[in-house]
Tab-separated table of C-alpha atoms in Angstrom:
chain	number	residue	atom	x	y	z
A	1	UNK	CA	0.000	0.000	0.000
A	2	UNK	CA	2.799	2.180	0.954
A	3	UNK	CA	4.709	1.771	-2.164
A	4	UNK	CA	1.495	2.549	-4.601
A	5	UNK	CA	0.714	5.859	-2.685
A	6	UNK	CA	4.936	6.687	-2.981
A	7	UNK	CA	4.304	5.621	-7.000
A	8	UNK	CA	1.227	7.786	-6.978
A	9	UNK	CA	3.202	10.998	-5.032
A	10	UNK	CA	5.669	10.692	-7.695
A	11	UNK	CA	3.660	10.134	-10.889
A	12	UNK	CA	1.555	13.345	-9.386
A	13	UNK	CA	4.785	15.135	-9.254
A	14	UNK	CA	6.310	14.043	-12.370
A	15	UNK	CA	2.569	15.535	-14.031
A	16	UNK	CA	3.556	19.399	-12.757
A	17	UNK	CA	6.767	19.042	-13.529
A	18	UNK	CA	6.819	18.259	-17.011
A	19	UNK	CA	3.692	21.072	-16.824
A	20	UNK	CA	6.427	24.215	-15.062
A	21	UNK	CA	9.384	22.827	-17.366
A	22	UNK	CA	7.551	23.352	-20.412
A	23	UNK	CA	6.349	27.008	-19.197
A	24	UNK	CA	10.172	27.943	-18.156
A	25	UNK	CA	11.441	26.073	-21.356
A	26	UNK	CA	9.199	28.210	-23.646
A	27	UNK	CA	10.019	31.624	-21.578
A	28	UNK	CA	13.289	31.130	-21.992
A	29	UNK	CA	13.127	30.766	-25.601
A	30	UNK	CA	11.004	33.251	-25.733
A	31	UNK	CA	13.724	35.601	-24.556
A	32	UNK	CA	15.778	34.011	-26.764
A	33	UNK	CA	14.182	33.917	-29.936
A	34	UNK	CA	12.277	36.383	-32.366
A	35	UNK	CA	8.980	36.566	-34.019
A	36	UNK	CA	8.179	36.687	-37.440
A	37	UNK	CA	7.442	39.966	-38.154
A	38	UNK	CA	8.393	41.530	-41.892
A	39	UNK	CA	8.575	45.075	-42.546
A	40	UNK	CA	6.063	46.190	-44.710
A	41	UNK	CA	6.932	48.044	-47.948
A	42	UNK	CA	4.754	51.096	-47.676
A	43	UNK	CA	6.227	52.433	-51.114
A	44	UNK	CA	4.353	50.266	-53.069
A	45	UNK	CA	1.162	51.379	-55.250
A	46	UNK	CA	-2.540	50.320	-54.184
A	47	UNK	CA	-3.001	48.192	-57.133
A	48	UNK	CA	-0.213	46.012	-57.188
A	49	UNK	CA	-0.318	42.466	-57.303
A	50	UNK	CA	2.317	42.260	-53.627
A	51	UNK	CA	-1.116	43.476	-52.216
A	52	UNK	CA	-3.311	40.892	-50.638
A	53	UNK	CA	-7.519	40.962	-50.892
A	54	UNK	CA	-8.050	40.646	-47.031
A	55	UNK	CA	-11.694	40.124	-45.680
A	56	UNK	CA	-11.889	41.231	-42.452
A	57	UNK	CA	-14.450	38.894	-40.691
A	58	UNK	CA	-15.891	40.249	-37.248
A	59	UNK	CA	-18.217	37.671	-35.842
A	60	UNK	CA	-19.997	39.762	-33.355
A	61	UNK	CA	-23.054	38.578	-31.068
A	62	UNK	CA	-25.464	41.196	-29.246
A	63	UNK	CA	-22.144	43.468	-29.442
A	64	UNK	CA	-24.801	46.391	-30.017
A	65	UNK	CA	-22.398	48.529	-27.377
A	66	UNK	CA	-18.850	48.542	-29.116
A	67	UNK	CA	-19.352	47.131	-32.614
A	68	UNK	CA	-19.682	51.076	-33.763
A	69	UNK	CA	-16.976	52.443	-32.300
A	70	UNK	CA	-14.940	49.101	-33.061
A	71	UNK	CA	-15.487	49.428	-36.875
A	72	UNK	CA	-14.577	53.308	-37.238
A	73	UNK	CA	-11.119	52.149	-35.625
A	74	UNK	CA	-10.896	49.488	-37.708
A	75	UNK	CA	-11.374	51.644	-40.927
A	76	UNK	CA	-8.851	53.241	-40.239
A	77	UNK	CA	-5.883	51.396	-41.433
A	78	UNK	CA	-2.995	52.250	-43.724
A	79	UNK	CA	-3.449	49.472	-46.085
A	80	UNK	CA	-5.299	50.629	-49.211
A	81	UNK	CA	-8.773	50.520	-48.766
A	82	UNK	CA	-9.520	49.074	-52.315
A	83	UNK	CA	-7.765	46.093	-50.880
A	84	UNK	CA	-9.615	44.868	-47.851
A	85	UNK	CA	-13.610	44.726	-46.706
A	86	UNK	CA	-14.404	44.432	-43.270
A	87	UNK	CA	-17.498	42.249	-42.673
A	88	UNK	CA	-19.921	42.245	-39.690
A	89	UNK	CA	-21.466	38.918	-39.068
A	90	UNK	CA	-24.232	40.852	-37.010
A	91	UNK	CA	-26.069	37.877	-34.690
A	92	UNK	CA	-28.628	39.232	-33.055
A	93	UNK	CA	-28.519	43.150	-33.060
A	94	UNK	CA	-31.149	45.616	-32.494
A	95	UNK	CA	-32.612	47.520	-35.690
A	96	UNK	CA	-30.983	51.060	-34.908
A	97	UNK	CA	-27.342	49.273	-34.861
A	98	UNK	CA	-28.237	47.487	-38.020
A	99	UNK	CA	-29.480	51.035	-39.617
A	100	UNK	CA	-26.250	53.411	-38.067
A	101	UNK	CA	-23.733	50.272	-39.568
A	102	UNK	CA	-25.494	50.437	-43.075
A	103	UNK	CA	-24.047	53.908	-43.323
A	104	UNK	CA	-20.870	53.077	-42.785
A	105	UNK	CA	-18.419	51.514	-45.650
A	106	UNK	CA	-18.601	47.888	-44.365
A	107	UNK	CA	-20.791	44.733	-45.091
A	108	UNK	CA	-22.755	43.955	-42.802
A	109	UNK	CA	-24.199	40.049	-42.750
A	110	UNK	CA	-26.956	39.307	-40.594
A	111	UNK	CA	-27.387	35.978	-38.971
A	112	UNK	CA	-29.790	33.770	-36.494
A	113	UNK	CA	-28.928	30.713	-35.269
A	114	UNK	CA	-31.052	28.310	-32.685
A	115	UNK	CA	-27.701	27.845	-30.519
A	116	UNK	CA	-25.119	31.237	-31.870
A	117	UNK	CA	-21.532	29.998	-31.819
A	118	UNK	CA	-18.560	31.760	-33.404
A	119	UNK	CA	-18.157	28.909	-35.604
A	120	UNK	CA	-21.421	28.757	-37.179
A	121	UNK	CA	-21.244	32.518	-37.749
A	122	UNK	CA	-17.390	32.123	-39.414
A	123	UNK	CA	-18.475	29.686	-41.623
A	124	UNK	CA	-21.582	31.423	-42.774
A	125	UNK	CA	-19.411	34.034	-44.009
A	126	UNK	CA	-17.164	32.301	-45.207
A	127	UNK	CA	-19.353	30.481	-47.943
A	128	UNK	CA	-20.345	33.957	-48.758
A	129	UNK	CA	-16.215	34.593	-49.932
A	130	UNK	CA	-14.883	33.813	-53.318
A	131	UNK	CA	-10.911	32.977	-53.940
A	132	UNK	CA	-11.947	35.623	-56.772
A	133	UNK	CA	-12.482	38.154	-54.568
A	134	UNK	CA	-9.984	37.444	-51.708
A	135	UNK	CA	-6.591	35.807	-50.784
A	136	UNK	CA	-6.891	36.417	-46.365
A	137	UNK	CA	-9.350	35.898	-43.850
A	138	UNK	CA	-8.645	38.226	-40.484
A	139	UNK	CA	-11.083	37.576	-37.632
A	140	UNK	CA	-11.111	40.355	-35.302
A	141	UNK	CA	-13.862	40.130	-32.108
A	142	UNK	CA	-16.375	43.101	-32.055
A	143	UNK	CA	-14.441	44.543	-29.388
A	144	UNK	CA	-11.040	44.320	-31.096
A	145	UNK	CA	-9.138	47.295	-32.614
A	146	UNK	CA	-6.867	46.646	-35.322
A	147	UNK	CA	-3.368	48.701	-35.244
A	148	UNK	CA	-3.737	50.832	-38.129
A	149	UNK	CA	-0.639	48.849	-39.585
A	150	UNK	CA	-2.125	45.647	-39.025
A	151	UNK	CA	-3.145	44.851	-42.480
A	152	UNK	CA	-0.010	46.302	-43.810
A	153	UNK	CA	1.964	43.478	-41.699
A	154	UNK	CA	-0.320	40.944	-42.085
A	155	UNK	CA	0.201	41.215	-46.162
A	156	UNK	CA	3.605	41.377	-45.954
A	157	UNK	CA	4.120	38.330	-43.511
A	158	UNK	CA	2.056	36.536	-46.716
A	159	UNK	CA	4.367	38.035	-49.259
A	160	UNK	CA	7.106	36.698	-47.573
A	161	UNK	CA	5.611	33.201	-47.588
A	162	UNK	CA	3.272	32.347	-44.374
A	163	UNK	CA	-0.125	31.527	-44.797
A	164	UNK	CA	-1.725	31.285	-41.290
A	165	UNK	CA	-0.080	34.380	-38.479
A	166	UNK	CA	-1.354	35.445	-35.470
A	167	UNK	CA	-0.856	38.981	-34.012
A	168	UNK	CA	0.175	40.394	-30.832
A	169	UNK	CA	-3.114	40.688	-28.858
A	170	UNK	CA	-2.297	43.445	-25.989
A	171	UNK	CA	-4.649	44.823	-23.598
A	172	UNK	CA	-7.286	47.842	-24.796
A	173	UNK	CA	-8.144	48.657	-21.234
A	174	UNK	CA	-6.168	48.146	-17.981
A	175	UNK	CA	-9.074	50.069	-15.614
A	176	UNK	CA	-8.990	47.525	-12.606
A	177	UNK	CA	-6.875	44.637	-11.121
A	178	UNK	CA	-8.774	42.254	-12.475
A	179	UNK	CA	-8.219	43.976	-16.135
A	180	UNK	CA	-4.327	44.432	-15.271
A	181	UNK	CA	-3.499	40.708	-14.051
A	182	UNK	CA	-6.160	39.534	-17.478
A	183	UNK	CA	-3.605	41.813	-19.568
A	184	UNK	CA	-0.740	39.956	-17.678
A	185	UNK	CA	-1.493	36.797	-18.642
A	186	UNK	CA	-2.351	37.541	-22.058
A	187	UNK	CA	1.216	38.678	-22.305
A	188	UNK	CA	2.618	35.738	-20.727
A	189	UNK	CA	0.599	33.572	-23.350
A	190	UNK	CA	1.992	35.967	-26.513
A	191	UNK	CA	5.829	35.202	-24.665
A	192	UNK	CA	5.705	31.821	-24.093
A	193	UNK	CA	2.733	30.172	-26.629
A	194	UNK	CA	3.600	32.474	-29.508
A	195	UNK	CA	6.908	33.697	-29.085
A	196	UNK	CA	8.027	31.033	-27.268
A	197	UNK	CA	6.716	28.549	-30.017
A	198	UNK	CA	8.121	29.962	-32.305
A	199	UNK	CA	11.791	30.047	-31.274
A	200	UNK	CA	11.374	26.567	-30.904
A	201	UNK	CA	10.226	26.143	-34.169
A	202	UNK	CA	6.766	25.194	-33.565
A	203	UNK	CA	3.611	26.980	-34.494
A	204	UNK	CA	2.056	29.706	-32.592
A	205	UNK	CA	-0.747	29.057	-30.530
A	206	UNK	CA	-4.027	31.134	-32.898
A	207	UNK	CA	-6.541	33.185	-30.494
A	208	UNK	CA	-9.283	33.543	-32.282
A	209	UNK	CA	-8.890	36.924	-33.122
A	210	UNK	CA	-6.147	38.970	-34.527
A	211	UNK	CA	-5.717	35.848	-37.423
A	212	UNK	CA	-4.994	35.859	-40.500
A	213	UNK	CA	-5.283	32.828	-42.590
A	214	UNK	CA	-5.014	32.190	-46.500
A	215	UNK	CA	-8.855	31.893	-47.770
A	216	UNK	CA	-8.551	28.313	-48.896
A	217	UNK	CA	-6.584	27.072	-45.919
A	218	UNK	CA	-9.095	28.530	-43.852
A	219	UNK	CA	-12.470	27.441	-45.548
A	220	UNK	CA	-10.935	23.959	-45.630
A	221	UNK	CA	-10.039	23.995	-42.329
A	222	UNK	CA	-13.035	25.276	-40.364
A	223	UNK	CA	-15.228	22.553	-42.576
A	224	UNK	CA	-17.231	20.526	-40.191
A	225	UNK	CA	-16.248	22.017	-37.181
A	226	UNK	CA	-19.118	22.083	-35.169
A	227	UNK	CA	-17.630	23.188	-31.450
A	228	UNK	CA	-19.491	25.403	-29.322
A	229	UNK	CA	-16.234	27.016	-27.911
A	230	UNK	CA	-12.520	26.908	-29.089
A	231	UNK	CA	-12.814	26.688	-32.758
A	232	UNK	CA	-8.948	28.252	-32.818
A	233	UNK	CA	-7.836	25.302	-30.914
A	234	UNK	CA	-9.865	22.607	-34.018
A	235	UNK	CA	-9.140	25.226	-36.295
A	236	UNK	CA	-5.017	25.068	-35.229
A	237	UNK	CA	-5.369	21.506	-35.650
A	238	UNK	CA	-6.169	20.903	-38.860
A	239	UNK	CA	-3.889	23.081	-39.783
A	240	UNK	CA	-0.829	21.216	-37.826
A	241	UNK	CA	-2.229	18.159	-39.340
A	242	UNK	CA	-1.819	19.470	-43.155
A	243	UNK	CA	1.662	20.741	-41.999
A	244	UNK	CA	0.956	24.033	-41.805
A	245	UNK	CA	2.832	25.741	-39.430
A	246	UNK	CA	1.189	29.351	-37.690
A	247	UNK	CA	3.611	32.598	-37.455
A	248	UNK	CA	3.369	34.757	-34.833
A	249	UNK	CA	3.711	38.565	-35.551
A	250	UNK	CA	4.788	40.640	-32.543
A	251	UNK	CA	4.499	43.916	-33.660
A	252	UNK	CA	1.073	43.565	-35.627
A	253	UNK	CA	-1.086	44.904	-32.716
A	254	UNK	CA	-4.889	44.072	-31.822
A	255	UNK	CA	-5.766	45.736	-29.085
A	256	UNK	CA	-8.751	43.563	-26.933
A	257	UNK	CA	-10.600	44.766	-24.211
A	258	UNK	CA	-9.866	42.709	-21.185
A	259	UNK	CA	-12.491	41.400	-18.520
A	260	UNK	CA	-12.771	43.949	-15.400
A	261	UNK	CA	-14.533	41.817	-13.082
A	262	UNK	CA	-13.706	39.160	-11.211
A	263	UNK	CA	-17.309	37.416	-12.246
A	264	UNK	CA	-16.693	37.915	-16.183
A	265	UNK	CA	-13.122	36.624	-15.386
A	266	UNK	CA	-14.870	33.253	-13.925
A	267	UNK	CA	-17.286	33.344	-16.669
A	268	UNK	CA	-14.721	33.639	-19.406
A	269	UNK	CA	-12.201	30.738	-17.905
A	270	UNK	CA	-15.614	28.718	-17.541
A	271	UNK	CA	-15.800	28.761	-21.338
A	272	UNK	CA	-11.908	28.343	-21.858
A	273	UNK	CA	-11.027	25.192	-19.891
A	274	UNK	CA	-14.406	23.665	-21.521
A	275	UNK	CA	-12.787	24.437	-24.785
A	276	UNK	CA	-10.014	22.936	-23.778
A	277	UNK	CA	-11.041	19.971	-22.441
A	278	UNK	CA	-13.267	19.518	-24.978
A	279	UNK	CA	-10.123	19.572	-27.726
A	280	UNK	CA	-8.114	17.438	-25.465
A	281	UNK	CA	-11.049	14.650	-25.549
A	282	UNK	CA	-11.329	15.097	-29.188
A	283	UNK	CA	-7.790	14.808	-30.045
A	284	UNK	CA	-6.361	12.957	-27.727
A	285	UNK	CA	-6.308	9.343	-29.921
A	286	UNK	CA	-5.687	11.011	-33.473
A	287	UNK	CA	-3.007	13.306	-32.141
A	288	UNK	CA	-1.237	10.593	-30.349
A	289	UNK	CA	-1.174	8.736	-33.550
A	290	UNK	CA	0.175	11.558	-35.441
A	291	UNK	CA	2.787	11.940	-33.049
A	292	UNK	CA	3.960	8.101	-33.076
A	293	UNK	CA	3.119	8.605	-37.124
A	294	UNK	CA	6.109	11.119	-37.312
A	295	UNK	CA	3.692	14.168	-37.985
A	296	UNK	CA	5.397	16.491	-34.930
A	297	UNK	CA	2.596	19.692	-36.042
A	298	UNK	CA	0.101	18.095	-34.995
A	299	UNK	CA	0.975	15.785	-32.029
A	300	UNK	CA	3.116	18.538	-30.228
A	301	UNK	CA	0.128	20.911	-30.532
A	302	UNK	CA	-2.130	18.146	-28.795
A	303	UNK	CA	1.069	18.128	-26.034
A	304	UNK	CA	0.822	21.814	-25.680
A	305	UNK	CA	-2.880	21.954	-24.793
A	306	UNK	CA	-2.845	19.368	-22.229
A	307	UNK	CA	-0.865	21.465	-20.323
A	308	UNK	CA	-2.229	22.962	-17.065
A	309	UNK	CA	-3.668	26.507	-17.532
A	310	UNK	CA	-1.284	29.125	-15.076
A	311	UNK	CA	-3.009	30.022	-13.168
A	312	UNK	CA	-4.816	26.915	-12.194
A	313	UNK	CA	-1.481	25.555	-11.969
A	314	UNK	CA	0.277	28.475	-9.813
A	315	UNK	CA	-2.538	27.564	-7.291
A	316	UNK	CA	-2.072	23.478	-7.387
A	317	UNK	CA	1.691	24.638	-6.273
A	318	UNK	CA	1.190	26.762	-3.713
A	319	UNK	CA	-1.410	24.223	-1.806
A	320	UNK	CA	0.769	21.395	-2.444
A	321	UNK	CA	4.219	23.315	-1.143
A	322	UNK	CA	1.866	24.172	2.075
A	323	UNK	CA	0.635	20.257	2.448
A	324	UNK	CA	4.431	19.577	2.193
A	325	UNK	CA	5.331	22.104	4.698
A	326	UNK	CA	2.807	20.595	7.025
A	327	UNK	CA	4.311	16.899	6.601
A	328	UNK	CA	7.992	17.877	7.136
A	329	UNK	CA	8.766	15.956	4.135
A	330	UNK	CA	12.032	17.444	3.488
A	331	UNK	CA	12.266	15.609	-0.441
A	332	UNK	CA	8.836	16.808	-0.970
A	333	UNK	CA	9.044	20.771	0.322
A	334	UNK	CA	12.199	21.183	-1.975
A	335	UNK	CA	10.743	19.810	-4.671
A	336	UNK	CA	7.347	21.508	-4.669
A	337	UNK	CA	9.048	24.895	-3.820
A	338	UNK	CA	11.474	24.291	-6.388
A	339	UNK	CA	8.848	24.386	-8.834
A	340	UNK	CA	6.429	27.062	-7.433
A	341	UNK	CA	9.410	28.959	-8.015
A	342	UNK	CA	10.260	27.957	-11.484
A	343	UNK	CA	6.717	28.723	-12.867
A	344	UNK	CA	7.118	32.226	-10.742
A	345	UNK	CA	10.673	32.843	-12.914
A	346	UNK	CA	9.094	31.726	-16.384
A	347	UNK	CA	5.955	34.206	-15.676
A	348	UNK	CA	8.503	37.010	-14.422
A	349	UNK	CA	10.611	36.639	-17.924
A	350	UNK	CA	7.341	36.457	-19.906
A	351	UNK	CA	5.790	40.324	-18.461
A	352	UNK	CA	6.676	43.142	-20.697
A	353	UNK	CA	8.028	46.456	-18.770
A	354	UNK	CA	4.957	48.440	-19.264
A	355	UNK	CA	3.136	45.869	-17.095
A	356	UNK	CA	5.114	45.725	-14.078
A	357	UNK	CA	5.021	49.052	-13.950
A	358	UNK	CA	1.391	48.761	-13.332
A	359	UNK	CA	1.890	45.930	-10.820
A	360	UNK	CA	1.445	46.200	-7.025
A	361	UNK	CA	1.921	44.024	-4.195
A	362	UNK	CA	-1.597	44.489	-3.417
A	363	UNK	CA	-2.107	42.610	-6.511
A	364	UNK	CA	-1.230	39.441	-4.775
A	365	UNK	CA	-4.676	39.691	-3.171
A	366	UNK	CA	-6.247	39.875	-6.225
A	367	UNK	CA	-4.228	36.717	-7.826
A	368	UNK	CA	-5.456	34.209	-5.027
A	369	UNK	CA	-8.606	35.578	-5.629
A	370	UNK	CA	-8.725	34.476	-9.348
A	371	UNK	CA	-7.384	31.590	-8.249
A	372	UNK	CA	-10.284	30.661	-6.360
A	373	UNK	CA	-12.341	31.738	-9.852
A	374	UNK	CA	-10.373	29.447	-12.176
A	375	UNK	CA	-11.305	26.515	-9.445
A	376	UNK	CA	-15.127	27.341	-9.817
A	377	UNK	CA	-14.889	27.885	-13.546
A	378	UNK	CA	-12.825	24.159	-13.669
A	379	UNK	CA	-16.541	22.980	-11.635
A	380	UNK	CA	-19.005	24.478	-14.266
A	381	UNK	CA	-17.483	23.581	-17.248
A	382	UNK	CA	-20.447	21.265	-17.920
A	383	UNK	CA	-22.707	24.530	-18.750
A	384	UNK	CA	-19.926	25.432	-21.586
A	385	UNK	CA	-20.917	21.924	-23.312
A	386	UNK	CA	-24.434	23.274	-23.445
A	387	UNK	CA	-24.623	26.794	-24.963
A	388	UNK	CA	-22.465	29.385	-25.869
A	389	UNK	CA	-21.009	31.419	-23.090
A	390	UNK	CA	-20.836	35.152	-24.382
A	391	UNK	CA	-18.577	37.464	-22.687
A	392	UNK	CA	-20.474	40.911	-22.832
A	393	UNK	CA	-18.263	43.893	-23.481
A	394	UNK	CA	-18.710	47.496	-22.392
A	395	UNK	CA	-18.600	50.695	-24.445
C-alpha cells in the first residue's frame, strides 16, 4: 500500500513538472528567440499584385455597445482601402445598430442561429467569400481594434511566404486589477505560446482573433467544425495536421478589451477550460497517432494543450508546497518549492516592462482571488458543453 501511494506521489509530481518545465522552457526561448514579423513596404502602389484581398471577418453577437466604435477604428488602417472589406457577421442586433452600420463603408451580414456559436457565424461568411475576390481571412472580435498597420503586416508576412499568423493581442483597457493581471497573462501567453513557439520552431498558438489565414486554408479547415467554444484550438489543428505551421507577428497589434470583473473573469475561464477539455477529448487518440506517425505539427500541438492553464497551476503549487510544509517531508518541500518557483521565474521573464510598472503588491490579493475563480470555472465547465457562453463587453 505504501509503495502505490509513494508511486502515486511521484507520478503526481512528475505531471507538474513536465507542466512548469515546459512554461520555463518556452520563456526562456522566448527571450531568446524572435517573431516573425516583416517590414512592410509602404512604397508600393494600391493596385499592385504584392497586395493581398483581405476580408476582415468580425463575428460579433449582441455586441450592439462597441461594434460602432470598433469598426470606425478598424477603418482606419494604412493598407489601401480598395484592398480589404471588413465584414460584420451581425447575430442578433437591435434595428438602430443594423441602420447606423449600413451607413458606414462595411458589409454587414446578418445571422440567427437556434444555438449562436462563433463557428457557425465564421463559416456562414465564409461560404459567402470567393478565392476571386480574396486571398486572407482576419477575424477580429467586435471589441477588437486593429493597429492601423495591421493589415499592412499581415500582407507582408504573406508576401514573404506564411499563410496562417497570429498577431500580438495586448490589452485595450487596464481600468482595474482584475483587467491588469487579465492583460498579464495575455502577455505571458503571446511570450511563451507564440513567441516562445516559435523560437522553438513550432507553431504559434491562434486566439481567435487577430488571425490571419489564406482563404482556402481557412475554408478547408473550419469545414465541419461544429464546437461550441474553441474553434482556434480545431481550427489550429487541422492546420498542424496538413503541416501548416502558424507565425506569430509581434508587432502587428490588436488591441482587446480585457475582462474587469472578477465574475466575467470566472465566466470567461468557464468557457476556456471547456474548450479545452473539450479539444483534449477530441484529439487525444488522433493526435497521439500523429505523433507516433512522425507528424510532430500536430501531435506537439495536442502536447501543448494538455498542459495545465497558469493560473490553475500556480494555485495546485502553492497548496501542495503548504501540504508539504505541514508533513515535514524534506524531499517533498524542496521539490514543490522548487517548482512554485520555477513557474514564478518563467511568468517574471514572460511580463513586458509596461506591465510591471502597473503591478502592485496588493495585486497578490487579487491573484489568489482568481485563483479561487479558475477553481469554480474548472466545476461548471459542464454549462460550456451546453450553450455558448458570451462574454459581454462594455462601451
Amino acid at each position: 500500500m505504501q509503495t502505490v501511494f509513494h508511486l502515486l506521489v511521484g507520478l503526481f509530481f512528475l505531471f507538474l513538472g513536465l507542466n512548469t518545465l515546459h512554461y520555463l522552457f518556452y520563456a526562456i526561448m522566448g527571450r531568446i528567440g524572435r517573431a516573425d514579423d516583416v517590414t512592410p513596404n509602404k512604397a508600393v502602389a494600391p493596385l499592385d499584385a504584392s497586395l493581398n484581398r483581405i476580408a476582415v471577418l468580425v463575428p460579433a453577437y449582441k455586441e450592439d455597445a462597441v461594434i460602432l466604435d470598433s469598426v470606425e477604428a478598424n477603418l482606419k488602417q494604412d493598407y489601401p482601402a480598395s484592398r480589404y472589406d471588413l465584414i460584420v457577421i451581425a447575430d442578433s442586433f437591435q434595428p438602430h445598430t443594423l441602420d447606423a452600420l449600413a451607413k458606414l463603408p462595411v458589409h454587414v451580414l446578418p445571422v440567427s442561429f437556434e444555438v449562436s456559436t462563433v463557428t457557425k457565424a465564421l463559416n456562414t461568411a465564409l461560404g459567402t467569400l470567393s478565392a476571386r475576390d480574396y486571398d486572407i481571412v482576419v477575424v477580429a472580435d467586435a471589441d477588437n481594434h486593429l493597429a492601423t498597420d495591421f493589415l499592412s503586416r499581415v500582407n507582408a508576412a504573406f508576401v514573404n511566404g506564411w499563410r496562417a499568423v497570429q498577431g500580438h493581442r495586448v490589452a485595450k483597457n487596464t481600468n482595474t486589477r482584475v483587467a491588469v493581471l487579465d492583460a498579464v497573462s495575455e502577455e505571458i501567453n503571446n511570450h511563451i505560446t507564440r513567441k516562445g513557439y516559435r523560437a522553438a520552431g513550432v507553431s504559434a498558438t491562434i486566439i481567435g482573433s487577430g488571425m490571419a489565414v489564406d482563404l482556402g486554408l481557412m475554408k478547408a479547415a473550419m469545414d465541419n467544425l461544429t464546437t461550441i467554444g474553441g474553434f482556434d484550438k480545431e481550427l489550429a489543428m487541422k492546420l498542424a495536421v496538413d503541416n501548416h505551421k502558424i507565425g506569430y507577428l509581434e508587432q502587428a497589434y490588436v488591441y482587446d478589451e480585457k475582462v474587469a470583473k472578477r465574475a466575467v473573469f470566472e465566466h470567461q475561464r468557464t468557457r476556456w477550460i471547456a474548450a479545452q477539455w473539450q479539444f483534449v477529448a477530441d484529439y487525444f487518440k488522433p493526435g497521439m497517432r500523429n505523433l507516433l506517425a512522425g507528424n510532430w505539427l500536430s501531435g506537439i500541438k495536442l502536447v501543448q494543450e494538455m498542459a495545465l492553464p497558469k493560473v490553475l497551476l500556480l494555485g495546485i503549487l502553492l497548496i501542495t508546497t503548504l501540504v508539504c510544509l505541514l508533513t515535514g517531508n524534506v524531499p517533498t518541500i524542496l521539490l514543490s518549492a522548487g517548482l512554485l518557483l520555477a513557474l514564478c521565474l518563467s511568468m517574471a521573464l514572460s511580463i513586458p516592462a509596461y506591465l510591471w510598472k502597473r503591478l502592485s503588491i496588493r495585486d497578490l490579493g487579487v491573484v489568489f482571488s482568481l485563483m479561487i475563480s479558475f477553481g469554480r470555472a474548472l466545476l461548471n465547465m459542464r454549462k460550456a458543453f451546453k450553450s455558448f457562453m458570451h462574454t459581454p463587453h462594455n462601451a
